[in-house]
Short mmCIF file of C-alpha atoms in Angstrom, two decimals:
data_model
loop_
_atom_site.label_atom_id
_atom_site.label_comp_id
_atom_site.label_asym_id
_atom_site.label_seq_id
_atom_site.Cartn_x
_atom_site.Cartn_y
_atom_site.Cartn_z
CA MET A 19 39.90 -20.33 -57.38
CA THR A 20 40.58 -20.07 -53.74
CA PHE A 21 41.67 -16.98 -51.90
CA PRO A 22 44.34 -17.06 -49.43
CA GLN A 23 42.94 -17.22 -45.94
CA GLN A 24 43.25 -14.15 -44.12
CA PRO A 25 44.90 -14.53 -40.69
CA GLN A 26 42.47 -14.09 -37.72
CA GLN A 27 42.91 -10.68 -36.32
CA GLN A 28 43.25 -10.27 -32.47
CA PRO A 29 40.41 -8.11 -31.03
CA PHE A 30 41.44 -4.72 -30.24
CA ALA A 31 43.03 -4.80 -26.74
CA GLU A 32 42.00 -1.95 -24.47
CA PRO A 33 44.65 -0.24 -22.55
CA PRO A 34 44.74 -1.15 -18.94
CA TRP A 35 43.78 2.25 -17.72
CA VAL A 36 40.41 1.91 -19.64
CA VAL A 37 39.79 -1.49 -18.08
CA GLU A 38 40.43 -0.08 -14.67
CA LYS A 39 38.30 2.90 -15.15
CA ARG A 40 35.34 0.65 -16.35
CA ALA A 41 35.84 -1.51 -13.23
CA LYS A 42 35.77 1.41 -10.82
CA LYS A 43 32.60 2.67 -12.49
CA LYS A 44 30.91 -0.67 -11.94
CA LYS A 45 32.05 -0.63 -8.40
CA ARG A 46 30.73 2.87 -7.75
CA LEU A 47 27.43 1.82 -9.34
CA PHE A 48 27.06 -1.21 -7.04
CA ILE A 49 27.93 0.95 -4.03
CA GLY A 50 25.32 3.50 -5.09
CA PHE A 51 22.56 0.93 -5.50
CA GLY A 52 23.52 -0.57 -2.24
CA VAL A 53 23.24 2.80 -0.41
CA LEU A 54 19.95 3.64 -2.11
CA ALA A 55 18.56 0.19 -1.09
CA GLY A 56 19.76 0.68 2.47
CA VAL A 57 18.16 4.20 2.59
CA ILE A 58 14.87 2.74 1.36
CA VAL A 59 14.91 -0.15 3.88
CA LEU A 60 15.70 2.22 6.71
CA THR A 61 12.93 4.68 5.65
CA ILE A 62 10.40 1.77 5.48
CA ALA A 63 11.48 0.49 8.88
CA THR A 64 11.25 3.95 10.46
CA VAL A 65 7.70 4.36 9.06
CA VAL A 66 6.69 1.03 10.51
CA VAL A 67 8.23 1.59 13.88
CA VAL A 68 6.68 5.16 14.06
CA GLY A 69 3.28 3.78 13.06
CA VAL A 70 3.50 1.10 15.70
CA VAL A 71 4.44 3.65 18.34
CA VAL A 72 1.63 6.02 17.31
CA ALA A 73 -0.87 3.24 17.24
CA ASN A 74 0.08 1.98 20.62
CA SER A 75 0.72 5.34 22.34
CA ASP A 76 -2.68 5.86 23.67
CA LYS A 77 -2.68 2.33 25.14
CA VAL A 78 0.82 2.97 26.82
CA ALA A 79 0.03 6.60 27.91
CA TYR A 80 -3.67 6.54 28.78
CA GLN A 81 -5.17 3.04 29.01
CA ARG A 82 -2.49 1.56 31.06
CA LEU A 83 -1.96 4.29 33.61
CA PRO A 84 0.42 3.11 36.31
CA GLY A 85 -0.93 2.00 39.71
CA GLY A 86 -4.12 0.68 40.86
CA PRO A 87 -7.64 1.98 41.27
CA ASP A 88 -6.60 4.59 43.93
CA GLU A 89 -4.06 6.23 41.50
CA ILE A 90 -6.73 6.13 38.77
CA ALA A 91 -9.38 7.83 40.93
CA ARG A 92 -6.71 10.43 41.87
CA ALA A 93 -5.75 11.04 38.16
CA TYR A 94 -9.53 11.50 37.41
CA ALA A 95 -9.90 14.08 40.24
CA ASP A 96 -6.74 15.99 39.10
CA ALA A 97 -8.01 15.97 35.43
CA VAL A 98 -11.29 17.64 36.73
CA GLU A 99 -9.31 20.14 38.81
CA THR A 100 -6.93 20.98 36.03
CA ARG A 101 -9.69 21.02 33.43
CA ASP A 102 -7.52 18.59 31.43
CA PRO A 103 -9.61 15.72 30.12
CA VAL A 104 -6.93 14.60 27.68
CA LYS A 105 -5.41 12.28 30.18
CA LEU A 106 -8.74 10.40 30.67
CA THR A 107 -9.95 10.28 27.01
CA ASN A 108 -9.59 6.54 26.92
CA VAL A 109 -10.69 5.46 30.37
CA ASP A 110 -14.43 5.11 29.72
CA CYS A 111 -15.93 1.73 30.20
CA ALA A 112 -17.67 -0.15 27.59
CA PRO A 113 -20.74 1.72 26.46
CA SER A 114 -23.44 1.88 29.22
CA ALA A 115 -26.06 4.05 30.76
CA GLU A 116 -23.57 5.13 33.33
CA TYR A 117 -21.84 8.53 32.92
CA PRO A 118 -18.51 8.13 31.20
CA ALA A 119 -15.43 9.80 32.80
CA SER A 120 -13.99 11.75 29.94
CA LYS A 121 -17.50 13.26 29.21
CA SER A 122 -17.82 14.25 32.83
CA VAL A 123 -14.42 15.92 32.91
CA ALA A 124 -15.37 18.08 29.82
CA GLY A 125 -18.76 18.87 31.39
CA PHE A 126 -17.18 19.79 34.74
CA ALA A 127 -14.85 22.17 33.05
CA GLU A 128 -17.89 24.25 31.86
CA HIS A 129 -19.32 24.43 35.42
CA GLY A 130 -16.31 25.09 37.54
CA THR A 131 -16.58 21.74 39.26
CA THR A 132 -14.23 20.01 41.68
CA VAL A 133 -14.32 16.41 42.73
CA THR A 134 -12.99 15.48 46.27
CA ILE A 135 -12.29 11.83 46.75
CA GLY A 136 -13.43 10.47 50.12
CA ALA A 137 -13.42 7.06 51.61
CA ARG A 138 -12.98 3.83 49.69
CA ARG A 139 -16.16 1.66 49.82
CA GLN A 140 -16.56 -2.05 49.97
CA ASN A 141 -14.95 -3.47 46.90
CA GLU A 142 -16.73 -5.90 44.55
CA ALA A 143 -14.67 -8.38 42.60
CA THR A 144 -14.27 -6.20 39.41
CA ARG A 145 -15.00 -2.67 40.83
CA VAL A 146 -13.56 -0.43 43.43
CA SER A 147 -15.92 2.43 44.57
CA PHE A 148 -15.11 5.72 46.32
CA ASP A 149 -17.35 8.23 48.06
CA VAL A 150 -16.83 11.56 46.28
CA GLU A 151 -18.17 14.96 46.69
CA ILE A 152 -18.91 16.94 43.57
CA ARG A 153 -18.83 20.73 44.13
CA ARG A 154 -20.15 23.13 41.44
CA THR A 155 -19.90 26.84 41.73
CA ASP A 156 -23.65 27.17 40.93
CA ALA A 157 -25.07 24.33 43.22
CA ALA A 158 -24.72 22.80 46.62
CA PRO A 159 -22.17 19.87 47.05
CA ASP A 160 -23.44 16.55 45.94
CA PRO A 161 -22.42 13.30 47.39
CA SER A 162 -21.74 10.83 44.59
CA ILE A 163 -19.96 7.53 43.97
CA LEU A 164 -16.91 7.23 41.60
CA TRP A 165 -15.96 3.81 40.46
CA VAL A 166 -12.80 2.26 38.89
CA THR A 167 -12.95 -0.99 37.12
CA GLN A 168 -10.54 -2.98 34.97
CA GLU A 169 -11.58 -4.39 31.67
CA GLU A 170 -10.26 -7.86 30.43
CA GLY A 171 -7.67 -6.14 28.32
CA GLY A 172 -6.24 -4.27 31.30
CA SER A 173 -7.77 -0.88 30.44
CA TRP A 174 -8.98 1.15 33.41
CA CYS A 175 -12.50 2.45 33.33
CA VAL A 176 -13.86 5.29 35.42
CA GLY A 177 -17.40 6.22 36.03
CA LEU A 178 -19.56 8.49 38.16
CA GLY A 179 -22.94 8.11 39.66
CA GLY A 180 -24.93 10.85 41.45
CA THR A 181 -27.20 13.75 40.93
CA GLY A 182 -24.51 16.47 40.72
CA LEU A 183 -23.23 15.42 37.22
CA PRO A 184 -23.32 18.01 34.58
CA ALA A 185 -25.91 17.58 31.86
#
């Protein structure tokens, strides 16, 4: 016994407005994911740029002060006068027995000290020296030497030598 074959039924056809609505939903979803991905990429890029700027800011603002040794010596004397060692926190030379500049600025601030830059001395190949007079409120003026050198990386280094340095 054979049954008559049922005719194949056509799948239910959705009305056009339902198809259109579904397409709009997909489009909005694509746009939403695109905007979200864009925001994430921009956030990451901003963090990277800010990190690079912050990491290099002391190199730009402090280590690579504009000008030559004369301007660096003047900046040092100004930092002592204004009691503001911040500008000179990164101008110390490589560790040595010589007195580093930023430590001396901080020490001078405690003793009411001024540094007067005098004549430029005979220059060596890697160092420019200046005669300076260190004046402290509790002691007589002390003739000293301030030197400015430039390290291989381009950083300026400032140091002092003399007996009038704060302990």
